[in-house]
Coordinates of C-alpha atoms and ligand atoms in Angstrom, one line a residue:
M1 CA 75.1 -152.3 188.4
A2 CA 77.0 -151.3 185.3
I3 CA 77.1 -147.7 186.3
Y4 CA 78.7 -148.6 189.7
G5 CA 81.2 -150.8 187.8
R6 CA 82.3 -147.7 186.0
I7 CA 82.7 -145.8 189.3
L8 CA 85.0 -148.6 190.6
V9 CA 87.1 -148.6 187.4
K10 CA 87.5 -144.8 187.8
S11 CA 88.4 -145.3 191.5
N12 CA 91.2 -147.7 190.5
S13 CA 92.9 -145.2 188.2
V14 CA 92.6 -142.5 190.9
A15 CA 94.1 -145.0 193.4
L16 CA 97.4 -145.1 191.5
A17 CA 98.0 -141.5 192.4
N18 CA 96.7 -141.5 196.0
D19 CA 96.1 -144.5 198.2
A20 CA 94.2 -142.5 200.9
S21 CA 91.7 -141.0 198.4
F22 CA 91.4 -144.5 196.8
M23 CA 90.3 -145.9 200.2
G24 CA 87.9 -143.1 200.5
L25 CA 86.4 -143.9 197.2
I26 CA 86.2 -147.6 197.9
M27 CA 84.4 -146.8 201.2
G28 CA 82.1 -144.5 199.2
Y29 CA 81.4 -147.2 196.7
F30 CA 80.5 -149.7 199.4
H31 CA 78.3 -147.1 201.1
L32 CA 76.7 -146.4 197.7
S33 CA 76.2 -150.0 196.9
A34 CA 74.7 -150.6 200.4
N35 CA 72.2 -147.8 199.7
I36 CA 71.4 -149.2 196.3
A37 CA 70.7 -152.6 197.9
E38 CA 68.5 -150.8 200.5
M39 CA 66.8 -148.9 197.7
E40 CA 66.1 -152.1 195.9
R41 CA 64.9 -153.8 199.1
R42 CA 62.5 -151.0 199.8
R43 CA 61.2 -150.8 196.3
A44 CA 60.6 -154.6 196.4
A45 CA 58.8 -154.2 199.7
S46 CA 56.7 -151.5 198.4
K47 CA 55.8 -153.5 195.3
L48 CA 54.9 -156.5 197.5
G49 CA 52.6 -154.3 199.6
G50 CA 50.8 -156.3 202.3
G51 CA 52.4 -159.6 201.0
Q52 CA 51.5 -162.4 198.6
K53 CA 48.7 -163.7 200.7
R54 CA 46.8 -160.5 200.7
I55 CA 47.5 -160.0 197.0
D56 CA 46.0 -163.4 196.4
A57 CA 43.0 -162.4 198.5
Q58 CA 42.6 -159.3 196.4
H59 CA 42.6 -161.4 193.2
A60 CA 40.2 -163.9 194.7
K61 CA 37.7 -161.0 195.1
G62 CA 38.0 -160.4 191.4
K63 CA 40.0 -157.2 192.1
L64 CA 43.3 -156.1 190.6
T65 CA 46.1 -154.7 192.9
A66 CA 46.8 -151.0 193.1
R67 CA 49.8 -151.3 190.7
E68 CA 48.0 -153.7 188.3
R69 CA 45.3 -151.1 188.0
L70 CA 47.7 -148.3 187.1
D71 CA 49.2 -150.6 184.5
V72 CA 45.8 -150.8 182.8
L73 CA 44.9 -147.1 183.3
L74 CA 48.1 -145.6 182.0
D75 CA 50.0 -145.9 178.7
E76 CA 52.5 -148.7 178.9
G77 CA 55.6 -147.9 180.7
S78 CA 54.5 -144.3 181.4
F79 CA 54.0 -144.5 185.1
E80 CA 56.5 -142.7 187.2
E81 CA 56.1 -143.2 190.9
L82 CA 56.7 -140.7 193.7
D83 CA 57.1 -141.3 197.4
T84 CA 57.7 -145.0 197.1
Y85 CA 59.6 -144.9 200.5
V86 CA 57.1 -142.9 202.5
E87 CA 56.1 -144.7 205.8
H88 CA 53.7 -143.9 208.5
D89 CA 54.9 -142.4 211.8
C90 CA 52.4 -144.0 214.1
V91 CA 53.8 -145.6 217.3
D92 CA 50.6 -146.8 218.9
F93 CA 49.2 -150.3 218.9
G94 CA 52.6 -151.8 217.8
M95 CA 52.5 -149.9 214.5
Q96 CA 56.1 -148.9 214.9
D97 CA 57.0 -152.5 213.9
Q98 CA 54.7 -152.6 210.9
K99 CA 55.9 -150.3 208.2
I100 CA 55.5 -150.9 204.5
P101 CA 57.1 -148.5 202.1
G102 CA 54.5 -146.5 200.3
D103 CA 52.1 -146.8 203.2
G104 CA 49.1 -148.1 201.3
V105 CA 48.9 -145.8 198.4
V106 CA 50.8 -145.7 195.1
T107 CA 51.1 -142.2 193.7
G108 CA 52.7 -140.5 190.8
S109 CA 52.0 -139.5 187.2
G110 CA 51.8 -141.1 183.8
T111 CA 50.1 -140.6 180.5
I112 CA 46.8 -141.6 178.8
N113 CA 47.1 -141.5 175.1
G114 CA 50.2 -139.4 175.6
R115 CA 48.6 -136.8 177.8
L116 CA 49.8 -136.2 181.4
V117 CA 47.6 -137.3 184.3
Y118 CA 48.4 -137.6 188.0
V119 CA 47.2 -140.6 189.9
F120 CA 46.9 -142.2 193.3
S121 CA 45.9 -145.8 193.8
Q122 CA 45.1 -147.1 197.2
D123 CA 46.6 -150.5 198.1
F124 CA 44.0 -152.5 200.0
T125 CA 46.7 -155.1 200.9
V126 CA 48.5 -152.5 203.1
F127 CA 46.3 -152.0 206.3
G128 CA 43.2 -152.3 204.1
G129 CA 44.3 -149.2 202.1
S130 CA 43.4 -147.2 205.1
L131 CA 44.4 -143.5 205.1
S132 CA 47.2 -142.4 207.5
K133 CA 48.5 -138.9 207.7
R134 CA 51.4 -139.8 205.5
H135 CA 49.1 -141.6 203.0
A136 CA 47.1 -138.4 202.8
E137 CA 50.2 -136.3 202.3
K138 CA 51.1 -138.4 199.3
I139 CA 47.7 -137.8 197.8
C140 CA 48.0 -134.1 198.5
K141 CA 51.4 -134.0 196.8
V142 CA 50.1 -135.4 193.5
M143 CA 47.1 -133.0 193.7
D144 CA 49.5 -130.1 194.2
N145 CA 51.7 -131.2 191.3
A146 CA 48.6 -131.6 189.1
M147 CA 47.4 -128.1 190.0
K148 CA 50.8 -126.6 189.4
V149 CA 51.1 -127.9 185.8
G150 CA 47.4 -128.2 185.0
A151 CA 46.7 -131.9 184.6
P152 CA 43.8 -134.2 185.7
V153 CA 43.9 -136.2 188.9
I154 CA 42.5 -139.8 188.8
G155 CA 42.0 -141.4 192.2
L156 CA 41.6 -145.2 192.5
N157 CA 39.8 -145.7 195.8
D158 CA 40.0 -149.0 197.7
S159 CA 40.2 -148.3 201.4
G160 CA 38.9 -149.2 204.8
G161 CA 38.8 -145.5 205.6
A162 CA 40.6 -143.6 208.3
R163 CA 43.7 -145.6 209.7
I164 CA 42.1 -146.5 213.0
Q165 CA 45.5 -146.8 214.8
E166 CA 46.2 -143.1 214.0
G167 CA 43.0 -141.5 215.1
V168 CA 42.7 -137.8 214.6
A169 CA 45.9 -137.5 212.5
S170 CA 44.1 -139.5 209.9
L171 CA 41.0 -137.3 210.1
G172 CA 43.2 -134.3 209.5
G173 CA 44.7 -136.0 206.5
Y174 CA 41.3 -136.5 205.0
A175 CA 40.3 -132.9 205.5
E176 CA 43.5 -131.7 203.8
V177 CA 42.5 -133.9 200.8
F178 CA 39.0 -132.4 200.9
Q179 CA 40.3 -128.9 200.9
K180 CA 42.5 -129.6 197.8
N181 CA 39.5 -131.3 196.0
V182 CA 37.5 -128.1 196.5
L183 CA 40.3 -125.8 195.3
A184 CA 41.0 -128.0 192.3
S185 CA 37.3 -128.1 191.3
G186 CA 36.8 -126.3 188.0
V187 CA 40.6 -126.0 187.5
I188 CA 41.6 -129.5 186.7
P189 CA 39.4 -132.5 185.9
Q190 CA 39.1 -134.9 188.9
L191 CA 38.0 -138.4 188.4
S192 CA 37.3 -141.1 191.1
L193 CA 37.2 -144.8 190.5
I194 CA 35.7 -146.7 193.4
M195 CA 37.1 -150.2 193.3
G196 CA 36.6 -151.4 196.8
P197 CA 35.3 -150.1 200.1
C198 CA 34.8 -146.3 200.4
A199 CA 33.0 -145.6 203.7
G200 CA 32.5 -143.0 206.3
G201 CA 33.9 -139.5 205.7
A202 CA 36.1 -141.0 203.1
V203 CA 33.2 -140.8 200.6
Y204 CA 33.5 -137.0 200.6
S205 CA 36.7 -136.7 198.6
P206 CA 35.2 -138.6 195.6
A207 CA 31.9 -136.9 196.1
M208 CA 33.6 -133.6 195.4
T209 CA 35.3 -134.8 192.2
D210 CA 33.8 -134.3 188.8
F211 CA 33.0 -138.0 187.9
I212 CA 32.7 -141.2 189.9
F213 CA 32.9 -144.6 188.3
M214 CA 32.1 -147.7 190.5
V215 CA 32.8 -151.4 190.0
K216 CA 29.7 -153.6 190.3
D217 CA 29.7 -156.1 193.3
S218 CA 33.2 -155.1 194.6
S219 CA 32.8 -151.5 195.5
Y220 CA 30.5 -149.6 197.8
M221 CA 30.1 -146.1 199.2
F222 CA 28.2 -145.2 202.3
V223 CA 28.5 -142.7 205.2
T224 CA 27.5 -145.4 207.8
G225 CA 27.7 -149.1 207.0
P226 CA 25.1 -151.8 207.4
E227 CA 26.0 -152.6 211.1
V228 CA 25.5 -148.9 212.2
V229 CA 22.3 -148.7 210.2
K230 CA 21.0 -151.8 211.9
T231 CA 21.9 -150.5 215.4
V232 CA 20.4 -147.0 214.8
T233 CA 17.4 -147.7 212.6
N234 CA 17.0 -151.4 213.0
E235 CA 17.0 -151.8 209.2
E236 CA 18.8 -154.8 207.7
V237 CA 20.5 -154.1 204.5
T238 CA 23.5 -155.5 202.6
Q239 CA 26.5 -153.4 201.6
E240 CA 25.5 -153.7 198.0
D241 CA 21.9 -152.6 198.6
L242 CA 23.0 -149.7 200.8
G243 CA 25.7 -148.2 198.6
G244 CA 26.7 -150.5 195.8
A245 CA 27.4 -149.4 192.2
V246 CA 23.8 -150.1 191.1
V247 CA 22.2 -148.1 193.9
H248 CA 24.5 -145.1 193.3
T249 CA 24.1 -145.1 189.5
T250 CA 20.3 -145.5 189.5
K251 CA 18.8 -144.1 192.7
T252 CA 21.2 -141.6 194.3
S253 CA 23.2 -140.4 191.3
V254 CA 26.3 -140.2 193.6
A255 CA 28.1 -142.2 190.8
D256 CA 28.1 -141.7 187.1
L257 CA 28.8 -145.2 185.7
A258 CA 28.7 -148.7 187.0
L259 CA 31.2 -151.0 185.3
E260 CA 31.4 -154.8 185.4
N261 CA 35.0 -155.1 186.6
D262 CA 38.2 -153.2 187.3
I263 CA 39.4 -153.4 183.8
E264 CA 36.2 -152.0 182.3
A265 CA 36.3 -149.2 184.8
L266 CA 39.9 -148.3 184.0
L267 CA 39.3 -148.4 180.3
A268 CA 36.2 -146.2 180.7
A269 CA 38.4 -143.7 182.6
R270 CA 40.9 -143.6 179.7
E271 CA 38.0 -143.0 177.3
L272 CA 36.5 -140.2 179.4
I273 CA 39.9 -138.4 179.9
G274 CA 40.1 -138.3 176.0
F275 CA 37.2 -135.8 176.0
L276 CA 38.6 -133.5 178.6
P277 CA 41.1 -130.7 178.5
E278 CA 44.2 -131.0 180.8
S279 CA 42.9 -128.0 182.8
N280 CA 40.6 -125.0 182.5
R281 CA 43.3 -123.1 180.8
D282 CA 44.2 -125.7 178.2
P283 CA 42.7 -126.4 174.8
L284 CA 40.4 -129.3 174.2
P285 CA 42.0 -132.5 173.0
E286 CA 41.3 -133.3 169.3
L287 CA 40.8 -136.7 167.8
P288 CA 41.2 -136.7 164.0
T289 CA 38.3 -138.3 162.1
D290 CA 37.4 -139.3 158.6
D291 CA 33.7 -138.6 159.3
P292 CA 32.7 -135.8 156.9
W293 CA 31.7 -132.7 158.8
D294 CA 28.8 -132.2 156.4
R295 CA 27.5 -135.8 156.4
V296 CA 23.9 -135.9 155.5
E297 CA 21.7 -138.2 157.5
D298 CA 18.5 -138.7 155.5
S299 CA 17.1 -141.1 158.1
L300 CA 16.7 -138.2 160.5
D301 CA 14.0 -136.8 158.3
T302 CA 11.7 -139.6 159.5
L303 CA 12.9 -139.8 163.1
I304 CA 9.9 -138.0 164.5
P305 CA 6.8 -140.2 164.5
A306 CA 3.6 -139.1 162.9
S307 CA 1.8 -138.8 166.2
S308 CA 3.3 -136.3 168.6
N309 CA 2.6 -138.6 171.5
M310 CA 4.7 -141.4 170.1
P311 CA 8.2 -141.8 171.6
Y312 CA 11.5 -142.1 169.6
D313 CA 15.0 -142.7 170.8
M314 CA 17.0 -139.5 171.2
H315 CA 20.2 -141.6 171.3
E316 CA 19.7 -142.2 167.6
L317 CA 19.9 -138.4 166.8
I318 CA 23.0 -138.0 169.0
R319 CA 24.8 -141.0 167.5
K320 CA 24.0 -139.8 163.9
V321 CA 25.3 -136.4 164.6
V322 CA 28.6 -137.1 166.5
D323 CA 31.8 -138.2 164.8
D324 CA 31.8 -141.9 164.0
G325 CA 28.7 -142.5 166.2
N326 CA 30.9 -142.3 169.3
F327 CA 29.0 -141.1 172.3
F328 CA 30.2 -141.4 175.9
E329 CA 27.2 -141.2 178.1
I330 CA 27.3 -139.9 181.7
Q331 CA 24.7 -141.3 184.2
P332 CA 22.8 -143.3 181.6
K333 CA 20.7 -145.1 184.3
H334 CA 19.7 -142.1 186.4
G335 CA 17.2 -139.5 185.3
A336 CA 17.1 -141.2 181.9
N337 CA 14.5 -138.8 180.7
I338 CA 17.5 -136.5 180.0
I339 CA 20.6 -137.7 178.2
T340 CA 24.0 -136.2 179.0
G341 CA 27.4 -137.1 177.6
F342 CA 30.3 -136.3 175.4
G343 CA 30.8 -136.7 171.7
R344 CA 33.0 -135.0 169.1
I345 CA 32.2 -132.9 166.1
E346 CA 35.1 -132.4 163.6
G347 CA 37.3 -134.1 166.2
K348 CA 36.6 -131.6 169.0
P349 CA 34.8 -132.6 172.2
V350 CA 31.2 -131.4 172.7
G351 CA 28.8 -131.9 175.7
F352 CA 25.4 -133.1 174.6
V353 CA 22.2 -132.6 176.7
A354 CA 19.0 -134.0 175.2
N355 CA 15.5 -134.8 176.4
Q356 CA 14.7 -138.4 175.9
P357 CA 11.0 -139.0 174.8
M358 CA 11.4 -142.7 175.5
V359 CA 11.5 -142.1 179.3
L360 CA 8.6 -140.2 181.0
A361 CA 8.0 -138.5 177.6
G362 CA 11.3 -136.6 178.1
V363 CA 9.7 -134.5 180.9
L364 CA 11.9 -132.4 183.2
D365 CA 11.8 -133.6 186.8
I366 CA 14.1 -133.3 189.8
D367 CA 16.5 -136.0 188.8
A368 CA 16.8 -134.8 185.2
S369 CA 17.3 -131.2 186.3
R370 CA 20.0 -131.9 188.8
K371 CA 21.8 -134.3 186.5
A372 CA 21.8 -132.0 183.5
A373 CA 22.7 -128.9 185.6
R374 CA 25.8 -130.5 186.9
F375 CA 26.8 -131.6 183.5
V376 CA 26.3 -128.2 181.9
R377 CA 28.3 -126.6 184.7
F378 CA 31.1 -129.1 184.2
C379 CA 31.2 -128.3 180.4
D380 CA 31.2 -124.6 181.1
A381 CA 34.0 -124.8 183.7
F382 CA 36.2 -126.6 181.1
S383 CA 35.2 -124.6 178.0
I384 CA 33.4 -127.6 176.3
P385 CA 30.7 -126.3 173.9
I386 CA 27.2 -127.5 174.7
V387 CA 24.7 -128.9 172.1
T388 CA 21.2 -129.3 173.4
F389 CA 18.5 -131.3 171.7
V390 CA 15.0 -130.4 172.9
D391 CA 11.8 -132.5 173.0
V392 CA 10.3 -131.6 176.3
P393 CA 6.6 -131.6 177.2
G394 CA 7.2 -129.5 180.4
F395 CA 7.9 -130.2 184.0
L396 CA 6.6 -133.3 185.7
P397 CA 3.5 -132.5 187.8
G398 CA 2.6 -134.0 191.2
T399 CA 3.0 -133.6 194.9
G400 CA 6.1 -135.9 194.8
Q401 CA 7.9 -133.4 192.6
E402 CA 6.6 -130.2 194.3
H403 CA 7.2 -131.4 197.8
N404 CA 10.7 -132.5 197.0
G405 CA 11.6 -129.1 195.6
I406 CA 11.3 -129.2 191.9
I407 CA 11.2 -125.4 192.0
K408 CA 14.7 -125.3 193.4
H409 CA 16.1 -128.3 191.4
G410 CA 14.6 -127.0 188.1
A411 CA 16.2 -123.7 188.9
K412 CA 19.6 -125.4 188.9
L413 CA 19.3 -126.3 185.3
L414 CA 18.0 -122.9 184.4
F415 CA 20.8 -121.3 186.3
A416 CA 23.4 -123.5 184.8
Y417 CA 22.4 -122.8 181.2
A418 CA 22.0 -119.1 181.9
E419 CA 25.4 -118.6 183.4
A420 CA 27.3 -120.8 180.9
T421 CA 29.5 -118.7 178.5
V422 CA 30.6 -121.6 176.3
P423 CA 29.2 -121.9 172.7
K424 CA 25.6 -123.1 173.0
I425 CA 23.8 -124.6 170.1
T426 CA 20.2 -125.8 170.5
V427 CA 18.0 -127.8 168.2
I428 CA 14.3 -128.2 169.0
T429 CA 13.2 -131.5 167.4
R430 CA 9.6 -131.6 168.6
K431 CA 8.0 -130.3 171.8
A432 CA 9.3 -127.2 173.6
Y433 CA 6.6 -126.4 176.0
G434 CA 6.2 -123.9 178.8
G435 CA 9.0 -123.1 181.3
A436 CA 10.9 -126.1 180.0
Y437 CA 11.2 -124.3 176.6
D438 CA 12.9 -121.4 178.4
V439 CA 15.2 -123.7 180.5
M440 CA 16.5 -125.9 177.7
A441 CA 19.2 -123.5 176.4
S442 CA 16.7 -121.1 174.8
K443 CA 17.6 -118.0 172.9
H444 CA 16.6 -116.0 175.9
L445 CA 19.4 -117.7 178.0
R446 CA 22.0 -116.5 175.6
G447 CA 21.7 -119.5 173.2
D448 CA 24.1 -118.7 170.4
L449 CA 22.4 -120.7 167.6
N450 CA 18.9 -121.9 168.2
Y451 CA 17.6 -124.2 165.4
A452 CA 14.3 -126.0 165.1
W453 CA 13.2 -128.9 162.9
P454 CA 10.0 -128.3 160.9
T455 CA 8.4 -130.8 163.4
A456 CA 9.0 -128.4 166.3
E457 CA 6.0 -127.3 168.5
I458 CA 6.9 -124.3 170.6
A459 CA 4.1 -123.2 172.9
V460 CA 3.1 -122.5 176.4
M461 CA 1.7 -126.0 176.6
G462 CA 0.2 -128.9 174.5
A463 CA -2.9 -128.0 172.6
K464 CA -5.3 -130.2 174.6
G465 CA -4.3 -128.7 177.9
A466 CA -4.3 -125.2 176.6
V467 CA -7.8 -125.5 175.2
E468 CA -9.1 -127.1 178.4
I469 CA -8.0 -124.0 180.2
I470 CA -8.9 -121.3 177.7
F471 CA -12.3 -122.8 176.8
R472 CA -13.2 -124.2 180.2
Q473 CA -16.8 -123.1 179.7
D474 CA -17.0 -125.5 176.6
R475 CA -15.6 -128.5 178.3
D476 CA -18.9 -130.4 178.0
N477 CA -18.9 -129.7 174.2
P478 CA -16.5 -132.2 172.7
E479 CA -17.0 -130.9 169.2
K480 CA -16.1 -127.4 170.2
I481 CA -13.1 -128.6 172.2
A482 CA -11.9 -130.6 169.2
E483 CA -12.3 -127.6 166.9
K484 CA -10.4 -125.3 169.3
T485 CA -7.7 -127.9 169.8
K486 CA -7.1 -128.1 166.1
E487 CA -7.1 -124.3 165.9
Y488 CA -4.5 -124.1 168.7
E489 CA -2.4 -126.8 167.0
D490 CA -2.5 -125.0 163.7
R491 CA -1.4 -121.8 165.4
F492 CA 1.3 -123.1 167.7
A493 CA 2.3 -126.7 166.8
N494 CA 5.1 -125.4 164.6
P495 CA 8.4 -123.5 164.9
F496 CA 7.3 -120.5 162.8
V497 CA 5.7 -118.4 165.5
A498 CA 9.0 -118.5 167.5
A499 CA 11.1 -118.1 164.4
S500 CA 9.1 -115.0 163.3
R501 CA 10.2 -113.4 166.6
G502 CA 13.8 -114.4 166.1
Y503 CA 13.7 -116.9 169.0
I504 CA 14.6 -119.5 166.5
D505 CA 17.5 -118.5 164.2
E506 CA 16.6 -121.0 161.5
V507 CA 14.3 -123.8 160.8
I508 CA 16.5 -126.6 159.4
Y509 CA 16.1 -130.0 157.7
P510 CA 16.8 -132.8 160.2
H511 CA 19.2 -134.4 157.7
S512 CA 21.4 -131.3 157.8
T513 CA 21.7 -131.2 161.6
R514 CA 25.4 -132.4 161.8
R515 CA 26.4 -129.9 159.1
R516 CA 24.7 -127.1 160.9
I517 CA 26.2 -127.9 164.2
A518 CA 29.7 -128.3 162.8
L519 CA 29.4 -125.0 161.0
G520 CA 28.0 -123.3 164.1
L521 CA 30.8 -124.6 166.3
R522 CA 33.5 -123.4 163.8
K523 CA 32.0 -120.0 163.8
L524 CA 31.6 -119.9 167.6
A525 CA 35.1 -121.1 168.3
G526 CA 36.2 -117.5 168.9
K527 CA 33.2 -116.7 171.2
K528 CA 34.1 -114.3 174.0
L529 CA 31.5 -113.7 176.7
E530 CA 32.1 -112.9 180.4
N531 CA 29.7 -112.7 183.3
P532 CA 29.8 -109.7 185.6
W533 CA 32.6 -109.9 188.3
K534 CA 31.5 -111.6 191.5
K535 CA 33.1 -113.6 194.2
H536 CA 30.9 -116.5 193.2
D537 CA 27.2 -116.9 192.4
N538 CA 24.5 -118.3 194.6
L539 CA 23.4 -121.4 192.8
P540 CA 20.1 -122.7 194.2
L541 CA 21.3 -125.7 196.2
Ligands
HXC1 C1 43.5 -149.8 209.8 C2 42.4 -151.4 208.6 C3 41.3 -150.5 208.4 C4 41.4 -149.3 209.0 C5 40.9 -152.4 207.4 N1 42.1 -152.5 208.0 N2 40.4 -151.2 207.7 N3 43.5 -151.0 209.3 N4 42.5 -148.9 209.7 N5 40.4 -148.4 208.8 C6 42.9 -153.7 207.9 C7 42.4 -154.9 208.6 O1 42.8 -154.8 210.0 C8 43.0 -156.0 207.9 O2 44.3 -156.2 208.3 C9 43.0 -155.5 206.5 O3 42.9 -154.1 206.5 C10 41.9 -156.0 205.6 O4 40.7 -155.9 206.3 P1 39.6 -157.0 206.5 O5 38.7 -156.6 207.5 O6 40.3 -158.3 206.7 O7 39.0 -157.0 205.0 P2 37.5 -157.2 204.6 O8 36.9 -158.3 205.2 O9 37.5 -157.1 203.1 O10 36.7 -155.9 205.1 C11 37.1 -154.6 204.7 C12 36.4 -153.5 205.6 C13 36.7 -153.8 207.0 C14 34.9 -153.6 205.4 C15 36.9 -152.2 205.1 O11 38.1 -153.9 207.2 C16 36.3 -152.7 207.9 O12 35.2 -152.5 208.3 N6 37.3 -151.8 208.3 C17 37.0 -150.7 209.2 C18 36.3 -149.6 208.5 C19 36.2 -148.4 209.3 O13 35.4 -148.4 210.3 N7 36.9 -147.4 209.0 C20 36.9 -146.1 209.6 C21 35.7 -145.4 209.1 S1 35.5 -143.9 209.7 P3 45.1 -157.6 208.2 O14 46.4 -157.3 208.9 O15 44.2 -158.5 208.9 O16 45.2 -157.9 206.8 C22 36.3 -143.0 208.6 C23 36.4 -141.5 208.9 C24 36.9 -140.7 207.8 O17 36.9 -143.4 207.6 C25 36.6 -139.3 208.2 C26 36.9 -138.4 207.2 C27 36.3 -137.1 207.5

């Protein structure tokens, strides 16, 4: 009010000279103060959303409100709201008498560790967070702003879907959001947090963003809900079993992470954003570290077990290589035979892809290929260098894989690595067999630095399988088979045949892996490589 006090004082001094203009100013003041009161009223109404009862119901479900979520997501005091006063324009079903400023979505911008992000947070207390035309326009506005300046968009989804009272206007609103998701893809990072219902066509906006986090037990995503499923297929299924966080982070891979509650999900989003550039034209964010770039890890020299069929945990290698052991894993519970995620080397973000011998012996299958392909493409789109650790016995055999299209899905990963122009460093720790050797960021797919540990075995296949094919006529002679297997192992169960051809740039000590990668990334920082001009490629989908 102080500022308006000053206006009044100023008005008084003017009034001494001219009564008429004084009256005008007084009227103006009252008009202004009425507008201020109205502004405050509308702001308060917007903050209260659907009212205390509905806020209490939201809390009773273990969920935060739309604004409480933004408080956790963004740096303290950084949120600047836009479109607080937007209301729907629906006049059907008595909607003209039910207007709540903001119309079910809180939008604006703020910072995460000082870096700009645009946000929208659906307010379930207002018409179930359902999407009206105006609600959609608010989302589109923050997306447009984010695209103009080059900053990520984070959407907090908690919505009953299309605003039923609005009908087709709402559907149009969704489609406009979809269109913007597609145009923004690969330009700015897009992150979706599913923190409540997300059903019907509404799932397709998050589905087109780069990462989806879901909250366990309180969020779900499905195209048709349990009632429709029951009517059409007679299946009985709960919301959780149909499209809960666990289903989507284990079976379907629709989502990347399942978090225990809203706060964990929001903090995970803050962490992920810390690895990503603001846009595809911005530099990568750096996080200073005291971890020496040339730290020697002697324990890595004994990571590989004596028997080549024994598993070991590839996470250990990743954690020992990255700065301060800090690794942010993407899709840890799906296709776990390959590991994908972000770490930092010398403070700069790096995307890691690594076969995991602990799960299915680290084989490439449909899930692993799709998962890693999408990750590699994300890294390439945002100029994040890729480090690949290889221990892969090949592609998974079987009708299940073949009939479900491993040819096409495996090709996705091959395609992704081959088209990527970011710095690519590969370290073969143990097996690199067959087509999987080629696929896993090999020299032949424009790998920049291809290292192997002395324990590497680079061959068309494992010795036993190879001998059973080449010496089929001797299969009833176990002694001969054993002798030939040994011969094959001696010849190929090492990195030197590949290194003698230049397919491996250097055979390195495991303990020096971090130093080698750090040096490599320094040298590759100025890498310039462009693919031939094309409208777009034709990725095997
Ligand atoms: C308008 C809605 C709404 C909607 C919920 N509400 N969904 N209002 N349009 N889509 C309102 C409710 O009337 C209620 O208002 C409040 O939000 C909370 O809803 P409840 O049902 O009480 O909450 P809950 O029990 O938690 O159930 C949540 C729900 C359920 C599962 C989301 O509300 C529901 O099934 N809603 C309809 C979902 C739906 O069919 N949407 C359209 C899908 S098709 P009051 O005043 O009582 O608080 C679609 C097409 C998109 O989305 C196409 C894009 C291409």
